XYZ file of C-alpha atoms in Angstrom:
638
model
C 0.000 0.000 0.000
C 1.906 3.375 -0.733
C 2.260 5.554 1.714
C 1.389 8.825 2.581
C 4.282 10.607 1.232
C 4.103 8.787 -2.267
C 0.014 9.370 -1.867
C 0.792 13.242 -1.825
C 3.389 13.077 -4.420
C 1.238 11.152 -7.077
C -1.628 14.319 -6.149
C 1.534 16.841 -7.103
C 1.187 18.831 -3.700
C 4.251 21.225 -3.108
C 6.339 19.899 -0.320
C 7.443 23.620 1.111
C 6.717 24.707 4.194
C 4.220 27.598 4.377
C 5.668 30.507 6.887
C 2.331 31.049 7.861
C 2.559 28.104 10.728
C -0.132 25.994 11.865
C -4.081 26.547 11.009
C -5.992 28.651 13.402
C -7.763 26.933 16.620
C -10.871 25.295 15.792
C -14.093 27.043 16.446
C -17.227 26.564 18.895
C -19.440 24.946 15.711
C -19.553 20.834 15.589
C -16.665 20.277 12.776
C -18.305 18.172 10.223
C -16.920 16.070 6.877
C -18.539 15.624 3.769
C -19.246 12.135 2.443
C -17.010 10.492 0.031
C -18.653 10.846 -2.702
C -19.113 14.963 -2.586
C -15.361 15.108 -1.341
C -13.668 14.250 -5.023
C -16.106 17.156 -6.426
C -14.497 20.219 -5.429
C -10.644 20.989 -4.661
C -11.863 22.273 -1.188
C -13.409 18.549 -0.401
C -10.250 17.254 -2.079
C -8.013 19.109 0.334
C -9.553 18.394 3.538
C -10.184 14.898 2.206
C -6.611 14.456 2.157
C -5.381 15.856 5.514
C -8.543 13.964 7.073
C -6.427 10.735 5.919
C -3.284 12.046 7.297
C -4.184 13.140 10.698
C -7.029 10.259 11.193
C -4.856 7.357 8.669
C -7.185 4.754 10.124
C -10.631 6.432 8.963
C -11.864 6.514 12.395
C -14.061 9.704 13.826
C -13.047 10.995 16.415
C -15.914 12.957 17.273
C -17.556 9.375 18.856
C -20.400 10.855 20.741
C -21.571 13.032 18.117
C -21.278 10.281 15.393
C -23.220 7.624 17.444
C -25.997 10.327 18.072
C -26.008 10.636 14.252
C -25.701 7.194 12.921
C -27.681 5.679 15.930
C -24.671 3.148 16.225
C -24.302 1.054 19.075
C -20.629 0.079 18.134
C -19.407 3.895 18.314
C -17.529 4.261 21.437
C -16.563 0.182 21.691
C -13.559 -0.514 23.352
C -11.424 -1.775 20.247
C -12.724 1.589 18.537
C -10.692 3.532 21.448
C -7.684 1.571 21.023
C -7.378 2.807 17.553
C -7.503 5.999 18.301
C -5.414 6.188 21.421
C -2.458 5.678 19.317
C -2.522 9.524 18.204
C -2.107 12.697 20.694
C -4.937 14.793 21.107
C -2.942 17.419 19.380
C -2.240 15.450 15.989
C -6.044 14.679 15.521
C -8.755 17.050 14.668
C -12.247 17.109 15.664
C -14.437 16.367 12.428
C -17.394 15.732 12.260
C -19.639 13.084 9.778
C -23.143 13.672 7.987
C -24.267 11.152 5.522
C -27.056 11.383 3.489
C -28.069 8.028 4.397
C -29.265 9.838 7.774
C -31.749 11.630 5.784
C -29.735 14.975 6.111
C -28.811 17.548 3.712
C -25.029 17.542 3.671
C -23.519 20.509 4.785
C -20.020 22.570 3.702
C -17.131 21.217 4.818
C -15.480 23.072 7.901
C -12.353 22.177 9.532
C -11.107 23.222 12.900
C -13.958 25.186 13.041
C -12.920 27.980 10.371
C -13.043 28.045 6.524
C -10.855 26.701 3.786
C -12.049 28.897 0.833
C -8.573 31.017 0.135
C -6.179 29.267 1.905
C -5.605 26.025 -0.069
C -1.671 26.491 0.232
C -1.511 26.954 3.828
C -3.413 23.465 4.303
C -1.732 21.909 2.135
C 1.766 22.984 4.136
C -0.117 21.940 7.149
C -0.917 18.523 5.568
C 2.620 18.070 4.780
C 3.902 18.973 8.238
C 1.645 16.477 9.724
C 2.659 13.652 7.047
C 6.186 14.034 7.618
C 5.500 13.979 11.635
C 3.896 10.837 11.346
C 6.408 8.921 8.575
C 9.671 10.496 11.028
C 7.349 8.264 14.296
C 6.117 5.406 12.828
C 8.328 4.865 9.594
C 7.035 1.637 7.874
C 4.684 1.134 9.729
C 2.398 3.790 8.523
C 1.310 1.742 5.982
C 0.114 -0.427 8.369
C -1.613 2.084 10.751
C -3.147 3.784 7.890
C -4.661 0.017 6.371
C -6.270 -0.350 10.024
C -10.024 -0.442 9.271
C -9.748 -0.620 6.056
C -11.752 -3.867 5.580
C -14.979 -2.766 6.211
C -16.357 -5.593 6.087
C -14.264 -7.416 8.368
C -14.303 -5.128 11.328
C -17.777 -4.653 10.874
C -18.129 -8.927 11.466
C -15.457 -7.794 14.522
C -17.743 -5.449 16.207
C -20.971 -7.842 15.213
C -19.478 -10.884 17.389
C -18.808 -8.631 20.106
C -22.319 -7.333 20.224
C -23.585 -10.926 19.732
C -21.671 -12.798 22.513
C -22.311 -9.330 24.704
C -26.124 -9.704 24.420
C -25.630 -13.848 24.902
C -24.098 -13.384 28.225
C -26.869 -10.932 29.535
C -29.892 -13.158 28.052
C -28.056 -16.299 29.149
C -25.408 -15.854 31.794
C -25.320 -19.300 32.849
C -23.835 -19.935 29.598
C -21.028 -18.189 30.112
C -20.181 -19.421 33.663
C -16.626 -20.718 33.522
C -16.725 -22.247 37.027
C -15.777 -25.490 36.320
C -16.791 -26.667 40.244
C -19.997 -25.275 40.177
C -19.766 -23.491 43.024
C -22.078 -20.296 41.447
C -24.757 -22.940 40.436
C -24.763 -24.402 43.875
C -25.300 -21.414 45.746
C -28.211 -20.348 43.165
C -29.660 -24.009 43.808
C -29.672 -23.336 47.605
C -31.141 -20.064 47.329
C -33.900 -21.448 44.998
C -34.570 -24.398 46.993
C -34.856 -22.788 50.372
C -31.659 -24.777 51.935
C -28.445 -23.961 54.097
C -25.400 -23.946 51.956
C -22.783 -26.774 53.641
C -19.515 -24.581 54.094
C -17.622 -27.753 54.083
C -18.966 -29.093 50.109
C -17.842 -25.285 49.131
C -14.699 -25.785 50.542
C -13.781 -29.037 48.712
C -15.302 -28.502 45.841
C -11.818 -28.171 43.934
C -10.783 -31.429 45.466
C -10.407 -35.008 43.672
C -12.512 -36.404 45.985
C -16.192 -35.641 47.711
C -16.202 -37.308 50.965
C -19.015 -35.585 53.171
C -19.746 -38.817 55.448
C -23.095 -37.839 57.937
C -23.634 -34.682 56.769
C -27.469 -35.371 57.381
C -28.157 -33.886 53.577
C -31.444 -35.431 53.157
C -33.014 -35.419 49.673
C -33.216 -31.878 49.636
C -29.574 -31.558 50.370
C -28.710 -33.777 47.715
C -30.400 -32.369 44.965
C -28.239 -28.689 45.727
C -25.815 -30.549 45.550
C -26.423 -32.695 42.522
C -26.770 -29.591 40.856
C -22.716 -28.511 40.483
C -21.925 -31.919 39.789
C -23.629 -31.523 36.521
C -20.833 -28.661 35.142
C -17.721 -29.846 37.945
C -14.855 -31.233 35.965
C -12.774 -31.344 39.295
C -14.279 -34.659 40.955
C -13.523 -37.775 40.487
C -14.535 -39.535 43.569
C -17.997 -38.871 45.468
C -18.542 -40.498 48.790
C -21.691 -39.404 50.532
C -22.005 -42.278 53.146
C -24.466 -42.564 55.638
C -26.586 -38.953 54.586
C -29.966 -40.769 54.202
C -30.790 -39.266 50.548
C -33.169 -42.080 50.442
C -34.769 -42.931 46.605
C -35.608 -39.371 45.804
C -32.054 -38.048 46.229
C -30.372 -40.628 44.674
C -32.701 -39.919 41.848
C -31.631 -36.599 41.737
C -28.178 -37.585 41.107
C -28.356 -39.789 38.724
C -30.109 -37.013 36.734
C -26.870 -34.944 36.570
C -24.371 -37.389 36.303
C -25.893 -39.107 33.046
C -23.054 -36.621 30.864
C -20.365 -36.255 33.581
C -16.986 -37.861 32.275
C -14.930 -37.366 35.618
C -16.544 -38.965 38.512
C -15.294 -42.588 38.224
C -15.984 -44.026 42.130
C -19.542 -43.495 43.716
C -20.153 -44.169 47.120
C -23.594 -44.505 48.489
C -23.275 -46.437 51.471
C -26.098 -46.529 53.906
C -28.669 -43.940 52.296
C -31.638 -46.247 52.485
C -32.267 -45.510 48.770
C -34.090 -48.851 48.400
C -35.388 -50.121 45.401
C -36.118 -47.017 43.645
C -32.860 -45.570 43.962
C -31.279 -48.818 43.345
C -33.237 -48.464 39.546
C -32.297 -45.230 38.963
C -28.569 -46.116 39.748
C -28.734 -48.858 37.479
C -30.330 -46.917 34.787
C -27.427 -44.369 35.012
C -24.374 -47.336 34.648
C -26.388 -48.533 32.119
C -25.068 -44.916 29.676
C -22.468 -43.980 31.820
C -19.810 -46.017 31.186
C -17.274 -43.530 33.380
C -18.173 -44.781 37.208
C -16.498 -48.145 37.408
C -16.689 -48.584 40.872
C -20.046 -48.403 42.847
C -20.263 -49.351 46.676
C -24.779 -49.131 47.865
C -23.790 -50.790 51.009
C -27.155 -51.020 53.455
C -29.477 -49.541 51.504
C -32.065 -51.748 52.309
C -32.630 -53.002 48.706
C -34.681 -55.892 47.683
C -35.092 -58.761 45.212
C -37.453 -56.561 42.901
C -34.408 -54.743 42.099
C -32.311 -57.286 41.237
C -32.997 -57.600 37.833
C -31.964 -54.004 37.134
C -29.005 -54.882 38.203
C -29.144 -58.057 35.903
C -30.023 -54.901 33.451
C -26.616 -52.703 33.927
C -24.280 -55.431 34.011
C -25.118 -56.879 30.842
C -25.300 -53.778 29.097
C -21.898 -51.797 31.195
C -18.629 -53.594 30.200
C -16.368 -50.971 32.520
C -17.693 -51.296 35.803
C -14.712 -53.136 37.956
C -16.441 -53.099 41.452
C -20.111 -53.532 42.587
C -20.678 -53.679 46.680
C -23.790 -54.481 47.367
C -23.217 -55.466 51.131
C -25.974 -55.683 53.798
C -28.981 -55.312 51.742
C -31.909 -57.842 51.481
C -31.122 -59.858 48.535
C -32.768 -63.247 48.856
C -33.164 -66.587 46.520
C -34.923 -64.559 44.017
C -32.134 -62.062 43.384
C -29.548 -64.569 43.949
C -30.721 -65.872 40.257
C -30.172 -62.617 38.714
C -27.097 -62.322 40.146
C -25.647 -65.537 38.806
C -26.843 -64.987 35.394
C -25.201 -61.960 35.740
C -22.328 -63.249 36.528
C -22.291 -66.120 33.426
C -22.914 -62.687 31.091
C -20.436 -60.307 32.640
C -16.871 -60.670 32.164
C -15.439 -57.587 32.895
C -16.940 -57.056 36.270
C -13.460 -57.805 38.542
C -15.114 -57.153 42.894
C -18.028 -58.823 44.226
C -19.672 -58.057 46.990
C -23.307 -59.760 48.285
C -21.931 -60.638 51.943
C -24.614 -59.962 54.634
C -28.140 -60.625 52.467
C -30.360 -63.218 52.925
C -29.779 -66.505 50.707
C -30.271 -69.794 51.682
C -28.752 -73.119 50.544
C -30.932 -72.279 46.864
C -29.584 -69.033 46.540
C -25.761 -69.789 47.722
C -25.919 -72.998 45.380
C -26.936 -70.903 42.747
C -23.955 -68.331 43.362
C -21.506 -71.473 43.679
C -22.483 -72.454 40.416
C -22.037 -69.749 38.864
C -18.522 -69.718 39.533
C -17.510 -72.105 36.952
C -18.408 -70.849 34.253
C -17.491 -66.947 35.258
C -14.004 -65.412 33.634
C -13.935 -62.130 35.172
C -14.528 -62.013 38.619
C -11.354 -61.993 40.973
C -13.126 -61.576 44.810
C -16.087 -62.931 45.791
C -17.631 -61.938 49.251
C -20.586 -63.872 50.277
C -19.362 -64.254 53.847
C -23.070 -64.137 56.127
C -25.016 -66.203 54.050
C -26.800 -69.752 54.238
C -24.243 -71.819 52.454
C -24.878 -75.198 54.555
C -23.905 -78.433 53.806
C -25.958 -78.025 49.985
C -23.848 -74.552 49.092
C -20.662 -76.206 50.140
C -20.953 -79.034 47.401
C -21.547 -76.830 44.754
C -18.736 -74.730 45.754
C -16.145 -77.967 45.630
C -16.997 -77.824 42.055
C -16.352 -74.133 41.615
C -13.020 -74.489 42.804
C -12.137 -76.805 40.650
C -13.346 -75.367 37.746
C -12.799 -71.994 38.164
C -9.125 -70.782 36.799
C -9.547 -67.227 37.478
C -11.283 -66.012 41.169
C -8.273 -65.203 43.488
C -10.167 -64.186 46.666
C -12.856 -65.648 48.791
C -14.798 -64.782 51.644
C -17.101 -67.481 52.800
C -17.322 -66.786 56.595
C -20.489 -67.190 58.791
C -21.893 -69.075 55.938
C -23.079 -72.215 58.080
C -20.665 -74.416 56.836
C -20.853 -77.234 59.468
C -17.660 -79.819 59.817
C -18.882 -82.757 57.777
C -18.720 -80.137 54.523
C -14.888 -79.540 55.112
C -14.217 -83.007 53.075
C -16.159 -80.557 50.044
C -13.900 -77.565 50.699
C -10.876 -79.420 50.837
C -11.647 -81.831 47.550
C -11.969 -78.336 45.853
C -9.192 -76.764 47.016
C -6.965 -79.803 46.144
C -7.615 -79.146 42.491
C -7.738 -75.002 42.462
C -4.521 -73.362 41.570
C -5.500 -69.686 41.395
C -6.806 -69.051 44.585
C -4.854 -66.975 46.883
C -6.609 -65.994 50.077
C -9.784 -67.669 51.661
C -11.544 -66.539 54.825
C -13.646 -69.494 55.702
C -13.883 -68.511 59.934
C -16.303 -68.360 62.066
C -18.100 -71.537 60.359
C -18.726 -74.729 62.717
C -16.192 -76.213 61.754
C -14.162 -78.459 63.715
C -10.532 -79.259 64.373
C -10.847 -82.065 62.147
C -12.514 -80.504 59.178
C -9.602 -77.995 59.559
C -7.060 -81.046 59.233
C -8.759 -82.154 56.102
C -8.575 -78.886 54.907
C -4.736 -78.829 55.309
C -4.051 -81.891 54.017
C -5.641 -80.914 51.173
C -3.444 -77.996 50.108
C -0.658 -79.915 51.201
C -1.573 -82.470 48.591
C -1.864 -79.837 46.017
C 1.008 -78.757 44.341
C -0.028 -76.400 42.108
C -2.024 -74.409 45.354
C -0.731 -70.725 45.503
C -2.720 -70.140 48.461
C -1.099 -67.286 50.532
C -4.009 -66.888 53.825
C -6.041 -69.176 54.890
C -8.386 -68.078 57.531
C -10.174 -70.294 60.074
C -11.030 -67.334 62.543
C -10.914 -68.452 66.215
C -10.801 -72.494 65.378
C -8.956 -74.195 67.778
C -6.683 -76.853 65.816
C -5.115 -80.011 67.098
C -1.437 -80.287 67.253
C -1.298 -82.482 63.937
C -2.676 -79.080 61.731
C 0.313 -76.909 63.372
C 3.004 -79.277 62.007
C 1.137 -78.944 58.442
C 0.772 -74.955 59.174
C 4.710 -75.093 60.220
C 6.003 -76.940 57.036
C 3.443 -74.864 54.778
C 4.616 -71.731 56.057
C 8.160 -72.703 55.254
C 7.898 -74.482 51.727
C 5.687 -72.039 50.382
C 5.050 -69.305 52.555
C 1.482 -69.772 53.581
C -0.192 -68.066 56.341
C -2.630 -69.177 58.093
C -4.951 -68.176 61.138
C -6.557 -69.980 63.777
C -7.368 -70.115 67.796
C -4.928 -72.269 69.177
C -3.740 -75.488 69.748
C -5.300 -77.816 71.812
C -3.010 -79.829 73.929
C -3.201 -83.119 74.505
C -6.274 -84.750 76.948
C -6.250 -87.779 78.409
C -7.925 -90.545 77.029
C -8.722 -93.789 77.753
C -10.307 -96.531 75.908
C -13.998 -95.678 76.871
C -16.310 -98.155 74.665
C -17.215 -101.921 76.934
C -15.186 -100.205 80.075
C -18.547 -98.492 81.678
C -16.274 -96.195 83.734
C -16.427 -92.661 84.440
C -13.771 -89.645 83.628
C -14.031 -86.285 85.095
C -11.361 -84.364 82.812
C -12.244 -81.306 84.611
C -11.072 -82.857 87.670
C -8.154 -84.322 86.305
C -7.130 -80.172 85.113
C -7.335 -79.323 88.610
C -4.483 -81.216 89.566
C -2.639 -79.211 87.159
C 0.083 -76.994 89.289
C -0.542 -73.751 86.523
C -4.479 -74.932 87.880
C -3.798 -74.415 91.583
C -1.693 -71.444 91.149
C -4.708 -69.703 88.776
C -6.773 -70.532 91.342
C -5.047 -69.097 94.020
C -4.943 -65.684 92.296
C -8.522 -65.443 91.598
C -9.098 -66.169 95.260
C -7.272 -63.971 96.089
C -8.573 -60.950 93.861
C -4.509 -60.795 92.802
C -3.299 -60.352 88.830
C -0.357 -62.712 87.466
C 1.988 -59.444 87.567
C 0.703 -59.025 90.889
C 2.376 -62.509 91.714
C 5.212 -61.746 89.747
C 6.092 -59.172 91.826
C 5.219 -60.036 95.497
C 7.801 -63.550 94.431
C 10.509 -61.015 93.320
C 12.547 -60.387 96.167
C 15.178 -59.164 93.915
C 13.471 -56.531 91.848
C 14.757 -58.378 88.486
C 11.314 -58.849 87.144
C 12.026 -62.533 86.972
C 11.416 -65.605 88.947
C 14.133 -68.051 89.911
C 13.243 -71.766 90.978
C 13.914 -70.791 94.566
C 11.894 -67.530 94.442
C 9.310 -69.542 93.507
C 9.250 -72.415 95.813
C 9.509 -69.566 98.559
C 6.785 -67.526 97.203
C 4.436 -70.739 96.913
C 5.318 -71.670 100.394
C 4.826 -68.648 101.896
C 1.363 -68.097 100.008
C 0.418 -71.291 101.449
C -0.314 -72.999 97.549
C -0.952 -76.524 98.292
C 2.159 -77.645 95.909
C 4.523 -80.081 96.445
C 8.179 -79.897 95.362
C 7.896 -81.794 92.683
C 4.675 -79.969 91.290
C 6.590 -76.942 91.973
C 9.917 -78.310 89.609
C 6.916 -79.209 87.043
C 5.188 -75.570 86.707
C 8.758 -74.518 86.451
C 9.369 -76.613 83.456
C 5.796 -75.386 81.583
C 6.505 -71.786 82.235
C 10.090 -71.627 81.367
C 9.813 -71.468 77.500
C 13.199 -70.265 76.879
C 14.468 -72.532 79.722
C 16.687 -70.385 80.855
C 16.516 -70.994 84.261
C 13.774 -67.993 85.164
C 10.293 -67.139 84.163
C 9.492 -63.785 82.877
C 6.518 -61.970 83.139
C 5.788 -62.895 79.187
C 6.312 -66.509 79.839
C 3.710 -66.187 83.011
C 1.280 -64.693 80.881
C 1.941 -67.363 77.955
C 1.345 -69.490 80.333
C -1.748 -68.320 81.523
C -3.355 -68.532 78.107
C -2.348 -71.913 77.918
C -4.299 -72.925 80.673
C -7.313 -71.306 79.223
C -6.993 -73.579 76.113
C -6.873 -76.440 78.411
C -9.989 -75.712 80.374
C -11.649 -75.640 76.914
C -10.426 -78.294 75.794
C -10.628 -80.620 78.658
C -14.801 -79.371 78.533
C -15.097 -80.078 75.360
C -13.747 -83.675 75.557
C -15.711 -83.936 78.675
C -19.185 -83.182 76.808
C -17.272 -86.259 74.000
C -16.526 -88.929 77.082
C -19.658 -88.365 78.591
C -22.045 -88.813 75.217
C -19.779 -92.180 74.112
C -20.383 -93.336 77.499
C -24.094 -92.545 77.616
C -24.150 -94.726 73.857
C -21.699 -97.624 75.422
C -24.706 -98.102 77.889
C -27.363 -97.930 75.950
C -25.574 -100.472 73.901
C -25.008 -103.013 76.642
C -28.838 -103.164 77.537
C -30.001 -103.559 73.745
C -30.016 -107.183 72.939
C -27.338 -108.701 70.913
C -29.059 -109.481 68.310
C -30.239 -105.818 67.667
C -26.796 -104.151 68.751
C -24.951 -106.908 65.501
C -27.400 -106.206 63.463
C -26.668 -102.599 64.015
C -23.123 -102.614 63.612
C -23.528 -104.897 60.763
C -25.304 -101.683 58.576
């Protein structure tokens, strides 16, 4: 584009100074320009055509309030019209004025800085020339640029349009325009609409990666302000609202906003009582959103009738990786659902129905769906009815199963004649890793069958077994103690029972009293001194201690014993020394009195228990020896 210089050469315009100096101050009248097309009519228009373009090179007005009471133009006076303008000194522009006859006006004569042109063309012209060479000495090259901005019509006009455009947007439609990306605007407005107390705590984390507001007391109306944010917040990823009682409605109201959310991925909903209805609407949500892939509705008092929505959301959702569905009401019904679930789904990875209500139908259903399942890797159904019925079909899970690595069958009712079932599956499974089956009535040897078992199996990988509080006979810790050595298995248990007297009992007719036969015990007699006495064992400890060394020596004890007035012979004395001596280093410790405390516990059990064993075989031994002979062969014959 050629500049302003070559612009006034091209026009032939004298480039001498006039000695008159610069143009007289402009006058009170509203300075006006004539329209384009009237200015190439007259030399006059021509003239003050030209030094309009020099002292205003990017066609703007400058005269902005007068203009937009003219034109009626809401873009006069816009901010990127300013900038242009502020470029210049208020001394190197003029104030001119604009009349089109678009307006409906007459145009008028031209008249600039307030006076007239007529007669002094040369002194303008020198004026025109002083301001041109002014401008090329600041700017240079890049007057050619300054004088091209606004040039395109066209396009500044579609600059000023999108301003006005998104400017009216945001006042019709703020919400729009809301870049909060927590929603913390939209959950205040929800409060306010809704009548509720904004929860300082929610605005506080509402930047956070996780939502955990456990027993906030929200209620369903609480929920659904809150629901509200969660619709636009691209912050959370984990929501935990445990224990808030939402119930149906505001779980409803959640699921309605988190339909198009991409972020959360973990929703906890643990005891909210949302029942069926909520359970549904959850369940329609997985069944599109395909983000939350783990879900946790422990107690929330849901029912069979909603099992089949579940059935619903994992046949249609291939992310999920974690449903907990623990202490609900599930029963037989839903336990069918569940295992065709579980022969459709193979992604689903965490399982958890423990604490519901199925039976031997329902667990055997579970069980069997085991064999065929490739996904699942931890199965809780610990607090169920398993029996004797679930525990066969779960011997051939285990064995057919390649894939489940975890399983919790506690308090399932598994009594001691099914541990030959748990054990014949375990001897074929090589992929489980942990099992919890404590707190069953199981006995100590159903736990040695069990044992055997995985020792017999090679391929086992079995890292925990779990019997709970089972108290195990001395042949299982010699399995546990080479298991936990060859392969590093751990296992837990009660005890160990030590070893009762017996006796051959059947044809004899005699009686034992084992209890009585414990009280002879010298760790018996000194127990039962203490708790005569009201002492504690380190109460013992220290009144035998005569040396402060918070140990016992042989003769400390004898001394203490005699002085006590235990009823203990020497010998029975030398004997409790022996049991509580572990170390056997000539002294017993306070640890070693304790240890042996405990192990007197676990006799007294024991010896009951094979009391309540003696006494039953006895009672049958009798019964025997009245019965004919005839009848009693005939019965041992079958």
């Amino acid at each position: 584009m050629p500049s302003a210089r070559d612009r006034s050469a091209k026009a032939g315009t004298p480039r001498q100074k006039s000695s008159q100096g610069k143009s007289p101050a402009p006058s009170d009248d509203p300075p006006l320009v004539l329209p384009s097309h009237q200015r190439s009519e007259s030399p006059d228009s021509r003239v003050s055509s030209a030094r309009s373009r020099r002292t205003d090179p990017a066609g703007l007005i400058t005269d902005l309030t007068r203009l937009k009471e003219i034109t009626h133009d809401a873009r006069i006076q816009s901010p990127s019209y300013r900038k242009l303008l502020d470029d210049f000194g208020p001394d190197e522009l003029p104030q001119t004025g604009f009349l089109d006859e678009q307006d409906g006006l007459e145009p008028r004569d031209t008249v600039f800085f307030g006076g007239d042109i007529e007669g002094r063309p040369q002194e303008i012209e020198d004026d025109i020339e002083d301001i041109d060479d002014e401008l090329e000495d600041e700017f240079g090259e890049d007057l050619d640029n300054i004088s091209s901005i606004g040039s395109d019509d066209e396009a500044k006009a579609a600059e000023y349009d999108t301003d006005l455009e998104v400017d009216a947007e945001k006042l019709i439609f703020p919400d729009r325009y809301d870049h909060d990306t927590s929603g913390k605007s939209a959950y205040l407005k929800k409060c306010e609409e809704i009548g509720v107390q904004p929860i300082t705590f929610f605005l506080k984390h509402m930047h956070d990666t996780e939502l955990v507001m456990k027993y906030h007391s929200l209620g369903p109306q609480g929920m659904k302000a809150i629901a509200t944010p969660l619709e636009v917040n691209t912050v959370i990823e984990k929501i935990d609202l445990e224990g808030n009682y939402i119930l149906g409605e505001g779980a409803t109201y959640l699921t309605r906003v988190l339909r198009e959310n991409v972020y959360v991925t973990e929703l906890v909903l643990c005891d909210n009582k949302i029942g069926n209805e909520g359970a549904k609407a959850i369940c329609e949500l997985l069944s599109e959103n395909k983000t939350i892939i783990h879900l946790n509705l422990t107690g929330n008092d849901i029912e069979d009738s909603a099992a089949e929505a579940f059935y619903e959301m994992l046949t249609r959702n291939a992310s999920i990786k974690t449903l907990m569905l623990r202490h609900n009401m599930f029963e037989d019904v839903g336990a069918q659902w569940f295992s065709d679930s579980m022969n459709e789904n193979v992604t689903l990875e965490t399982l958890d129905l423990s604490f519901n209500r199925f039976q031997n139908k329902g667990c055997v259903l579970l069980a069997q769906a085991l064999k065929d399942n490739v996904g699942l890797k931890y199965l809780d159904i610990s607090m169920n009815g398993f029996g004797l019925e679930g525990a066969r079909a779960l011997e051939g899970a285990l064995k057919e199963n390649k894939y489940l690595t975890d399983l919790n069958i506690s308090y399932c009712r598994i009594p001691d004649e099914a541990a030959v079932h748990i054990a014949g599956g375990l001897q074929h499974n090589d992929t489980l890793e942990n099992l919890n089956i404590g707190y069953n009535p199981l006995q100590e040897d159903g736990a040695d069958k069990i044992m055997t078992a995985i020792q017999v199996n090679q391929s086992s990988v079995l890292k925990l077994i779990d019997f709970g509080v089972l108290m195990v006979k001395k042949s299982f810790k010699a399995l546990e103690d080479q298991l936990a050595e060859e392969r590093g298995l751990k296992t837990i248990y009660g005890g160990v029972l030590p070893d009762c007297p017996r006796t051959k009992l059947r044809g004899e007719g005699r009686e034992i009293d084992a209890m009585k036969m414990l009280l002879r015990d010298p760790m018996s007699k000194l127990k039962a001194y203490v708790e005569k006495e009201g002492y504690r064992m380190i109460d013992l400890l220290k009144s035998f201690d005569r040396d402060n060394s918070f140990t016992i020596s042989l003769e400390e004890l004898k001394e203490g014993i005699r002085r006590c007035n235990i009823d203990l012979s020497d010998p029975q004395i030398s004997q409790l020394m022996r049991q509580l001596d572990k170390d056997g280093n000539g002294e017993i410790d306070f640890s070693e009195l304790l240890q042996g405390n405990d192990e007197l516990i676990l006799k007294k059990r024991a010896a009951k228990k094979w009391q309540q064993a003696h006494d039953k075989t006895l009672e049958e031994t009798q019964m025997e020896a009245k019965s004919e002979p005839k009848t009693y062969m005939s019965t041992i014959d079958t």
